mmCIF file of C-alpha atoms in Angstrom:
data_model
loop_
_atom_site.group_PDB
_atom_site.id
_atom_site.type_symbol
_atom_site.label_atom_id
_atom_site.label_comp_id
_atom_site.label_asym_id
_atom_site.label_seq_id
_atom_site.Cartn_x
_atom_site.Cartn_y
_atom_site.Cartn_z
ATOM 1 C CA MET S 1 -175.852 50.026 -47.207
ATOM 2 C CA THR S 2 -173.009 49.369 -49.626
ATOM 3 C CA THR S 3 -169.803 47.634 -48.707
ATOM 4 C CA PRO S 4 -166.774 49.941 -49.074
ATOM 5 C CA VAL S 5 -164.099 49.013 -51.586
ATOM 6 C CA HIS S 6 -160.777 48.273 -49.914
ATOM 7 C CA ARG S 7 -157.437 48.796 -51.609
ATOM 8 C CA LEU S 8 -153.909 47.777 -50.659
ATOM 9 C CA ARG S 9 -151.402 50.560 -51.296
ATOM 10 C CA THR S 10 -147.812 51.373 -50.450
ATOM 11 C CA HIS S 11 -147.892 53.085 -47.059
ATOM 12 C CA PRO S 12 -147.306 56.811 -47.730
ATOM 13 C CA GLY S 13 -145.830 57.504 -44.289
ATOM 14 C CA ALA S 14 -143.496 54.532 -44.124
ATOM 15 C CA GLU S 15 -139.863 55.262 -44.672
ATOM 16 C CA CYS S 16 -139.022 52.136 -46.574
ATOM 17 C CA GLU S 17 -138.382 51.059 -50.092
ATOM 18 C CA VAL S 18 -139.748 48.209 -52.144
ATOM 19 C CA THR S 19 -137.439 45.225 -51.703
ATOM 20 C CA VAL S 20 -137.037 42.484 -54.318
ATOM 21 C CA THR S 21 -135.769 38.937 -53.909
ATOM 22 C CA ALA S 22 -135.588 36.250 -56.582
ATOM 23 C CA ARG S 23 -135.045 32.492 -56.650
ATOM 24 C CA CYS S 24 -134.146 30.280 -59.604
ATOM 25 C CA MET S 25 -136.902 27.781 -60.425
ATOM 26 C CA ASP S 26 -135.063 25.809 -63.140
ATOM 27 C CA GLY S 27 -134.008 22.243 -62.444
ATOM 28 C CA GLY S 28 -133.912 22.325 -58.651
ATOM 29 C CA TYR S 29 -131.090 24.869 -58.692
ATOM 30 C CA THR S 30 -130.609 26.664 -55.363
ATOM 31 C CA TRP S 31 -129.566 30.152 -56.543
ATOM 32 C CA GLU S 32 -131.291 32.982 -54.696
ATOM 33 C CA ALA S 33 -130.654 36.718 -54.882
ATOM 34 C CA GLU S 34 -129.990 38.765 -51.783
ATOM 35 C CA PRO S 35 -132.804 41.226 -51.011
ATOM 36 C CA ALA S 36 -132.212 44.503 -52.866
ATOM 37 C CA PRO S 37 -134.067 47.742 -53.572
ATOM 38 C CA ALA S 38 -136.518 47.311 -56.463
ATOM 39 C CA GLU S 39 -134.792 49.877 -58.653
ATOM 40 C CA ARG S 40 -131.638 47.740 -58.741
ATOM 41 C CA ALA S 41 -131.254 44.538 -60.710
ATOM 42 C CA VAL S 42 -131.544 41.486 -58.445
ATOM 43 C CA GLY S 43 -129.184 39.312 -60.479
ATOM 44 C CA CYS S 44 -131.603 37.137 -62.445
ATOM 45 C CA GLU S 45 -130.168 38.401 -65.725
ATOM 46 C CA SER S 46 -126.601 37.558 -64.707
ATOM 47 C CA HIS S 47 -127.600 34.121 -63.426
ATOM 48 C CA ALA S 48 -129.528 33.421 -66.646
ATOM 49 C CA ALA S 49 -126.564 34.501 -68.795
ATOM 50 C CA VAL S 50 -124.225 32.090 -66.996
ATOM 51 C CA THR S 51 -126.546 29.092 -66.575
ATOM 52 C CA GLY S 52 -129.177 29.407 -69.297
ATOM 53 C CA HIS S 53 -131.884 29.271 -66.629
ATOM 54 C CA ARG S 54 -134.919 31.422 -67.455
ATOM 55 C CA THR S 55 -137.559 30.825 -64.757
ATOM 56 C CA PHE S 56 -137.481 32.724 -61.462
ATOM 57 C CA ALA S 57 -139.805 33.301 -58.525
ATOM 58 C CA VAL S 58 -139.678 37.024 -57.751
ATOM 59 C CA ARG S 59 -140.993 38.498 -54.518
ATOM 60 C CA LEU S 60 -141.688 42.183 -53.782
ATOM 61 C CA GLU S 61 -141.939 43.366 -50.203
ATOM 62 C CA TYR S 62 -143.068 46.725 -48.877
ATOM 63 C CA ILE S 63 -145.019 48.271 -46.027
ATOM 64 C CA ALA S 64 -148.651 48.539 -47.081
ATOM 65 C CA LEU S 65 -151.745 50.354 -45.905
ATOM 66 C CA VAL S 66 -155.316 49.222 -46.527
ATOM 67 C CA THR S 67 -157.648 52.104 -47.379
ATOM 68 C CA SER S 68 -161.390 52.108 -47.897
ATOM 69 C CA GLU S 69 -163.162 54.096 -50.551
ATOM 70 C CA GLU S 70 -166.806 54.736 -49.783
#
């Protein structure tokens, strides 16, 4: 018996969008973007232009579904 392969995918029936948040990681700075849809800019570029900071932690959030492929 083989173990099925499991995959994590965006839930096809969920009525939600991918949400993005970002946090500045340079020098202990406390800037953090408000959650926004993934297709919009989260503000990292603007923050970098003003401060010169270049390192950000970016988080994507969405409703997922685990499927198995046998």
